[in-house]
mmCIF file with all atom_site columns, C-alpha atoms in Angstrom:
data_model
loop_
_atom_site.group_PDB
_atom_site.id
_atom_site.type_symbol
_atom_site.label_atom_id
_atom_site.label_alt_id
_atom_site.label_comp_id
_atom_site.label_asym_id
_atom_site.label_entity_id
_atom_site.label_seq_id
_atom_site.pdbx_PDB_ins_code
_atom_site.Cartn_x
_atom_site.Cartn_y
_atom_site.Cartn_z
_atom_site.occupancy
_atom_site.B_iso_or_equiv
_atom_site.pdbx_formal_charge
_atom_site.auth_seq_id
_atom_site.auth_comp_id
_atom_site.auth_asym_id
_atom_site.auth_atom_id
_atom_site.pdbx_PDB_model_num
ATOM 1  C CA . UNK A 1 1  ? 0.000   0.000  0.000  1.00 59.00 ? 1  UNK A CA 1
ATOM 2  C CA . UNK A 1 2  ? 1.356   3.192  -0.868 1.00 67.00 ? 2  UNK A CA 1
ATOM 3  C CA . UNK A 1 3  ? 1.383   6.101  1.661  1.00 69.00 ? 3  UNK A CA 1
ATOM 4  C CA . UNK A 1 4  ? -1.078  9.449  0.888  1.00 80.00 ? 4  UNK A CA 1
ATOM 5  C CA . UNK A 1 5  ? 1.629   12.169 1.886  1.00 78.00 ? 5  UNK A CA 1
ATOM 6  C CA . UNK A 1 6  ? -0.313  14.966 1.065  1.00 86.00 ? 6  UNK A CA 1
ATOM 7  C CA . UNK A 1 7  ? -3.439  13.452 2.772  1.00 89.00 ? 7  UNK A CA 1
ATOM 8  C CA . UNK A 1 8  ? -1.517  12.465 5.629  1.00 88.00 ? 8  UNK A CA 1
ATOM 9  C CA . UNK A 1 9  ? -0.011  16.432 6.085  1.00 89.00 ? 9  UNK A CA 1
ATOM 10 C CA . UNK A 1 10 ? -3.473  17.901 5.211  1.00 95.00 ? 10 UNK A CA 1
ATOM 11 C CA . UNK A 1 11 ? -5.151  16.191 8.225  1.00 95.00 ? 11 UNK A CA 1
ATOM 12 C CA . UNK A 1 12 ? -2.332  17.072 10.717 1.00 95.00 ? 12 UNK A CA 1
ATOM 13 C CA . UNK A 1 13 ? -2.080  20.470 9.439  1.00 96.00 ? 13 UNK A CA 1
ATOM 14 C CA . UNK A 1 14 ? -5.893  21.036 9.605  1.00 97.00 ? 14 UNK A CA 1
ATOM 15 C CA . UNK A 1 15 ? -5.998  19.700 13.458 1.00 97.00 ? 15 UNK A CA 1
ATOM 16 C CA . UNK A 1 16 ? -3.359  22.292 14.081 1.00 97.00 ? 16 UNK A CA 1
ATOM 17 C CA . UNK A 1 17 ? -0.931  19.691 14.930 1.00 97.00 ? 17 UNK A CA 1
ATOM 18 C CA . UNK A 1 18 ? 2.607   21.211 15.499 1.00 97.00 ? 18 UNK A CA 1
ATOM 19 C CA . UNK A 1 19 ? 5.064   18.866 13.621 1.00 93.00 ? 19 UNK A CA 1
ATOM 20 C CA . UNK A 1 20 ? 7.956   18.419 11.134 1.00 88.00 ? 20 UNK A CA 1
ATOM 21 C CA . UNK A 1 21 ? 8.647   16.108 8.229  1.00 84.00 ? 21 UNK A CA 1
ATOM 22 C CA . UNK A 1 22 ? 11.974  14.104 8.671  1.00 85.00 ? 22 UNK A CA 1
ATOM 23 C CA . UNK A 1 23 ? 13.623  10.839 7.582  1.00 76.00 ? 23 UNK A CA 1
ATOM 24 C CA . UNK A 1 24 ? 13.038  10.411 3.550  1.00 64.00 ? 24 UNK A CA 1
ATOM 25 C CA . UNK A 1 25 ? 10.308  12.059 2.496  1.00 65.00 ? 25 UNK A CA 1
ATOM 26 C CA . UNK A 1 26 ? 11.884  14.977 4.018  1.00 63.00 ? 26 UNK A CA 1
ATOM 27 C CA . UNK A 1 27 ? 15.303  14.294 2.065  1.00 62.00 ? 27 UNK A CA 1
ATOM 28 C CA . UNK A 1 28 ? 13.058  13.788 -1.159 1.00 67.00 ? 28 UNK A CA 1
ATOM 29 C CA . UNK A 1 29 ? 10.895  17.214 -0.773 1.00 66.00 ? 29 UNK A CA 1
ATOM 30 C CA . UNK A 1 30 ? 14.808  18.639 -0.438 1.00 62.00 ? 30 UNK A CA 1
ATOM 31 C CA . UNK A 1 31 ? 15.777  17.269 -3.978 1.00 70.00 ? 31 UNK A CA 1
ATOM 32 C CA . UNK A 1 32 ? 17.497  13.630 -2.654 1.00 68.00 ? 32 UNK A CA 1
ATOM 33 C CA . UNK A 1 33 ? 16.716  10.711 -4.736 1.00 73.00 ? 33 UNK A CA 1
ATOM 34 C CA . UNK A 1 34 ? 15.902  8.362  -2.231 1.00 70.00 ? 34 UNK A CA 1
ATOM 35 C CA . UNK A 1 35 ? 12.521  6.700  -2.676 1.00 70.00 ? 35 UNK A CA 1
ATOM 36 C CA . UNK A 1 36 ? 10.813  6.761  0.765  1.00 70.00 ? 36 UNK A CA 1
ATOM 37 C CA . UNK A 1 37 ? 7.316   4.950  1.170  1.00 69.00 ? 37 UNK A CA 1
ATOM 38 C CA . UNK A 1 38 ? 6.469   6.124  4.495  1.00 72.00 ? 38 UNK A CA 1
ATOM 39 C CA . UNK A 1 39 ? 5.771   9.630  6.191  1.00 77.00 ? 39 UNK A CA 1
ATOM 40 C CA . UNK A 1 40 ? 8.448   10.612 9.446  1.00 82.00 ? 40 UNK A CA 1
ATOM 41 C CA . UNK A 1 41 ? 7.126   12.811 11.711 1.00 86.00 ? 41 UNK A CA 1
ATOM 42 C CA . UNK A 1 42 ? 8.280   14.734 14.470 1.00 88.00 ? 42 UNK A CA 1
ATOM 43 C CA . UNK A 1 43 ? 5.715   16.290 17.071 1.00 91.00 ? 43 UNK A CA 1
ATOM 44 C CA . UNK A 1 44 ? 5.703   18.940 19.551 1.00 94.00 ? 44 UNK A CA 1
ATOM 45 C CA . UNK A 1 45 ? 5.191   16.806 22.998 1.00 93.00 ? 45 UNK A CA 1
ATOM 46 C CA . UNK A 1 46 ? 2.514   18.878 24.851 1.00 95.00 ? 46 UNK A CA 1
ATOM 47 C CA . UNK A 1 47 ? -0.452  17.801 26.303 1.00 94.00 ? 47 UNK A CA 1
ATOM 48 C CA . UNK A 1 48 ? -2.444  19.957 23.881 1.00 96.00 ? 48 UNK A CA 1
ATOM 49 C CA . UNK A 1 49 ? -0.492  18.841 20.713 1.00 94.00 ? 49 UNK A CA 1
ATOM 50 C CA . UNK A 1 50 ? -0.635  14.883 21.284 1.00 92.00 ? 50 UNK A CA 1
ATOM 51 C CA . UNK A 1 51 ? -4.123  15.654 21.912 1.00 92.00 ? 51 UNK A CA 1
ATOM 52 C CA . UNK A 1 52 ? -4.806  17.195 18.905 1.00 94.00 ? 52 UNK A CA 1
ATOM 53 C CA . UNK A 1 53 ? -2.323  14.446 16.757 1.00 92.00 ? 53 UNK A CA 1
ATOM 54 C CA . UNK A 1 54 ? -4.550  11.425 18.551 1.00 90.00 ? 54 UNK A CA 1
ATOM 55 C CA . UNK A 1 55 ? -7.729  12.835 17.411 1.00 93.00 ? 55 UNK A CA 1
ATOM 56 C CA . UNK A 1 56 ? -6.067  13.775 13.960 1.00 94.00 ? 56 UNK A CA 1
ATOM 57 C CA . UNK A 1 57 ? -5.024  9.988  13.080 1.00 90.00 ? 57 UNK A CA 1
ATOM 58 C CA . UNK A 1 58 ? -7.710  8.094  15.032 1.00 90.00 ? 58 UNK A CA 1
ATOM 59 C CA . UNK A 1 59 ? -9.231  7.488  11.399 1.00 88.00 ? 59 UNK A CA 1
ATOM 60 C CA . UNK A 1 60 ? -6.361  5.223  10.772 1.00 83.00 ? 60 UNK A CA 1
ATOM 61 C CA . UNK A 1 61 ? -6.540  3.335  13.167 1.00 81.00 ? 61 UNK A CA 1
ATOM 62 C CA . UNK A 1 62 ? -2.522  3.592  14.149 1.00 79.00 ? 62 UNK A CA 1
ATOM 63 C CA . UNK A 1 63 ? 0.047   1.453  16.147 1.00 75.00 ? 63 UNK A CA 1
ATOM 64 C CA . UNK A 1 64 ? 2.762   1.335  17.878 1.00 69.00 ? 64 UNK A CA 1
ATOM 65 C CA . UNK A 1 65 ? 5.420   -1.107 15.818 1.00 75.00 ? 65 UNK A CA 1
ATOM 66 C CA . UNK A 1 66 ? 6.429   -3.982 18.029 1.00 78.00 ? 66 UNK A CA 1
ATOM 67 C CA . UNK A 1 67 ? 4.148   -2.968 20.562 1.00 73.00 ? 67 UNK A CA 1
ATOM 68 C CA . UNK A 1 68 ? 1.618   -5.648 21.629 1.00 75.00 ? 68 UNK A CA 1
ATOM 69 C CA . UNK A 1 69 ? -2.137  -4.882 20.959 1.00 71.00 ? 69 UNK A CA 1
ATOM 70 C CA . UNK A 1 70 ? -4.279  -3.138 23.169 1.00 65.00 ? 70 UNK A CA 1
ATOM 71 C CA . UNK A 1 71 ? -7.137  -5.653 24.548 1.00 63.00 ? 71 UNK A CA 1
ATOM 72 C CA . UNK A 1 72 ? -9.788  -2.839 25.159 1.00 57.00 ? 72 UNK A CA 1
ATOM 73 C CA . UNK A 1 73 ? -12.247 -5.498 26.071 1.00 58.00 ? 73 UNK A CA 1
ATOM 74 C CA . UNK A 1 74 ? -12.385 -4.602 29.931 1.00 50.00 ? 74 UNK A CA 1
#
C-alpha cells in the first residue's frame, strides 16, 4: 500500500498539529533521490499537541510497531 503524503499532512495540518517532516520524504521534498514509502514525523510533545495528533489519526486506526495490541475489552 502506498502512503497518501499529502493526505496524511493535510489532516495534521488542519488539526493544528505542530510537527515536522523528517527521515526520507523529508530528504526527497529537499531534492534527494531516495525513494521513501512512508511519512516521518516529528511532534511537539505537549499535552495539547498529542491531543490534537490522537484525534487527527484516530481514522487510521494507528500502532505502535512492536508494541503488543491493546485488549480494550475490559
Amino acid at each position: 500500500m502506498e502512503t497518501n503524503f499529502q493526505s496524511l499532512i493535510r489532516v495534521l495540518a488542519e488539526a493544528k498539529v505542530e510537527f515536522i517532516i523528517v527521515g526520507g520524504a523529508a530528504a526527497t521534498a529537499h531534492g534527494s533521490a531516495r525513494l521513501t514509502s512512508d511519512l516521518d514525523v516529528v511532534y511537539r510533545r505537549t499535552d495539547k499537541n498529542i491531543s490534537r495528533i490522537v484525534e487527527a489519526l484516530a481514522s487510521f486506526q494507528p500502532y505502535l510497531r512492536g508494541a503488543p495490541a491493546l485488549n480494550l475489552n475490559i
